[in-house]
Amino acid sequence: MSFFKKFFSSDKKENLDKGLETTKTSFFSKLTKAVAGKSKVDDEVLDNLEEVLVSSDVGVNTTLKIIERIEERVARDKYLGTDELNQILREEIAALLSENNHGNASELEIPTHKPYVIMVVGVNGVGKTTTIGKLAYQYKKAGKKVVLGAADTFRAAAIDQLQIWADRVKVPMVRQQMGSDPASVAFDTLQSAVANEADIVIIDTAGRLHNKINLMNELSKVKKVMQKVVPDAPHEVLLVLDGSTGQNAFEQAKHFTAATEVTALAVTKLDGTAKGGVVIGISDQFQIPVKFIGVGEGMEDLQVFNKFEFVDSFFK
């Protein structure tokens, strides 16, 4: 247990435990049925376990990796009791995720580059605006000057929703009229940020999942125009995914990573869903770090993703 505990930041851990409660309850209900009447981990138990993991939205490829690891342990140890399966799963999933070196921070990373430009992408309805608002709050709480840019100009609601968050967090927002050129908004936002010596710039972008070529062209244009003001912008492209959609989150990740160079992921809406296992699969399958997870409505409930804390809450 000490292996896990040394990574924990206890004040946020309780919220993580609570946020994953539905996922955990669903998973262990299935796991209990999978091993019912069995004392030993055998082929039948492994087949049932595979079904449990896939149905818990861990994903087929990641599930097969986990099963393969447990098969190796069964072969090595000769006998594994089903009463040990919980701990074995916990250890093997943690080991699998730790092979990717990203995602073990416990606190918000404070960039030294100024201004640090984050471009946020993702389809409508995934919690993109809320994620931007909570991120702005956390950076401001850390003492940083934050500017928001409303470059999702295709929906008036998107601009208004971001304005509500800007007002709530008390940070400035650059906006234009609905239908304006998104790249123009991004340009104005960076000019304002540089003029006012802002530390962090967060740019919202259109959430339409239209064809890949149009999406690629649109995001590329926004990037090129931003680079006229800040040559190496954006410093981060954050893709927001709705964890409650399960496997659909994988599809969104595939689409956006093909359309633009995504550097980090945020998986939202994990509270109140039984599909939290999707974080394990996404963290394993994409060579992109899961940086944030959303586990509730509160400002502090957008948490920095720590694999060991996540696995501990999942199996607690």
Short mmCIF file of N, CA and C in Angstrom, two decimals, residues 123 125-127 240-250 252 266-270 273 278 282:
data_model
loop_
_atom_site.label_atom_id
_atom_site.label_comp_id
_atom_site.label_asym_id
_atom_site.label_seq_id
_atom_site.Cartn_x
_atom_site.Cartn_y
_atom_site.Cartn_z
N VAL A 123 -15.28 18.22 -29.20
CA VAL A 123 -16.62 18.40 -29.76
C VAL A 123 -17.51 19.12 -28.75
N GLY A 125 -20.33 19.80 -26.14
CA GLY A 125 -21.00 18.98 -25.13
C GLY A 125 -20.10 18.13 -24.27
N VAL A 126 -18.78 18.20 -24.49
CA VAL A 126 -17.88 17.33 -23.72
C VAL A 126 -17.42 17.97 -22.40
N GLY A 127 -17.80 19.24 -22.21
CA GLY A 127 -17.36 19.95 -21.02
C GLY A 127 -16.16 20.84 -21.29
N VAL A 240 -10.30 17.87 -24.99
CA VAL A 240 -11.25 17.52 -23.93
C VAL A 240 -12.17 16.41 -24.42
N LEU A 241 -12.27 15.33 -23.63
CA LEU A 241 -13.10 14.18 -23.96
C LEU A 241 -14.11 13.94 -22.85
N ASP A 242 -15.31 13.53 -23.23
CA ASP A 242 -16.37 13.22 -22.27
C ASP A 242 -16.25 11.75 -21.86
N GLY A 243 -15.77 11.50 -20.64
CA GLY A 243 -15.58 10.13 -20.17
C GLY A 243 -16.86 9.34 -20.09
N SER A 244 -18.01 10.01 -19.92
CA SER A 244 -19.27 9.29 -19.77
C SER A 244 -19.75 8.67 -21.08
N THR A 245 -19.10 9.03 -22.20
CA THR A 245 -19.48 8.45 -23.50
C THR A 245 -18.73 7.15 -23.78
N GLY A 246 -17.83 6.75 -22.88
CA GLY A 246 -17.14 5.48 -23.03
C GLY A 246 -16.34 5.39 -24.32
N GLN A 247 -16.66 4.39 -25.13
CA GLN A 247 -15.86 4.14 -26.34
C GLN A 247 -15.94 5.27 -27.35
N ASN A 248 -16.99 6.07 -27.29
CA ASN A 248 -17.09 7.22 -28.19
C ASN A 248 -15.95 8.22 -27.93
N ALA A 249 -15.47 8.25 -26.69
CA ALA A 249 -14.33 9.13 -26.35
C ALA A 249 -13.09 8.70 -27.11
N PHE A 250 -12.92 7.37 -27.29
CA PHE A 250 -11.79 6.86 -28.09
C PHE A 250 -11.89 7.38 -29.52
N GLN A 252 -13.45 10.05 -30.66
CA GLN A 252 -13.17 11.48 -30.72
C GLN A 252 -11.67 11.73 -30.65
N ALA A 266 -7.79 15.91 -21.52
CA ALA A 266 -8.58 16.08 -20.30
C ALA A 266 -9.82 15.21 -20.46
N VAL A 267 -10.08 14.33 -19.51
CA VAL A 267 -11.25 13.45 -19.56
C VAL A 267 -12.23 13.92 -18.49
N THR A 268 -13.41 14.37 -18.94
CA THR A 268 -14.38 14.99 -18.04
C THR A 268 -15.54 14.06 -17.70
N LYS A 269 -16.40 14.54 -16.79
CA LYS A 269 -17.69 13.90 -16.46
C LYS A 269 -17.54 12.46 -15.96
N LEU A 270 -16.50 12.20 -15.18
CA LEU A 270 -16.29 10.85 -14.65
C LEU A 270 -17.17 10.58 -13.44
N THR A 273 -20.87 8.33 -13.63
CA THR A 273 -20.88 7.40 -14.76
C THR A 273 -20.20 6.10 -14.37
N VAL A 278 -12.62 4.07 -18.98
CA VAL A 278 -12.13 4.61 -20.25
C VAL A 278 -10.82 5.37 -20.05
N ILE A 282 -7.62 5.03 -22.48
CA ILE A 282 -7.13 6.20 -23.20
C ILE A 282 -5.69 6.52 -22.80
#
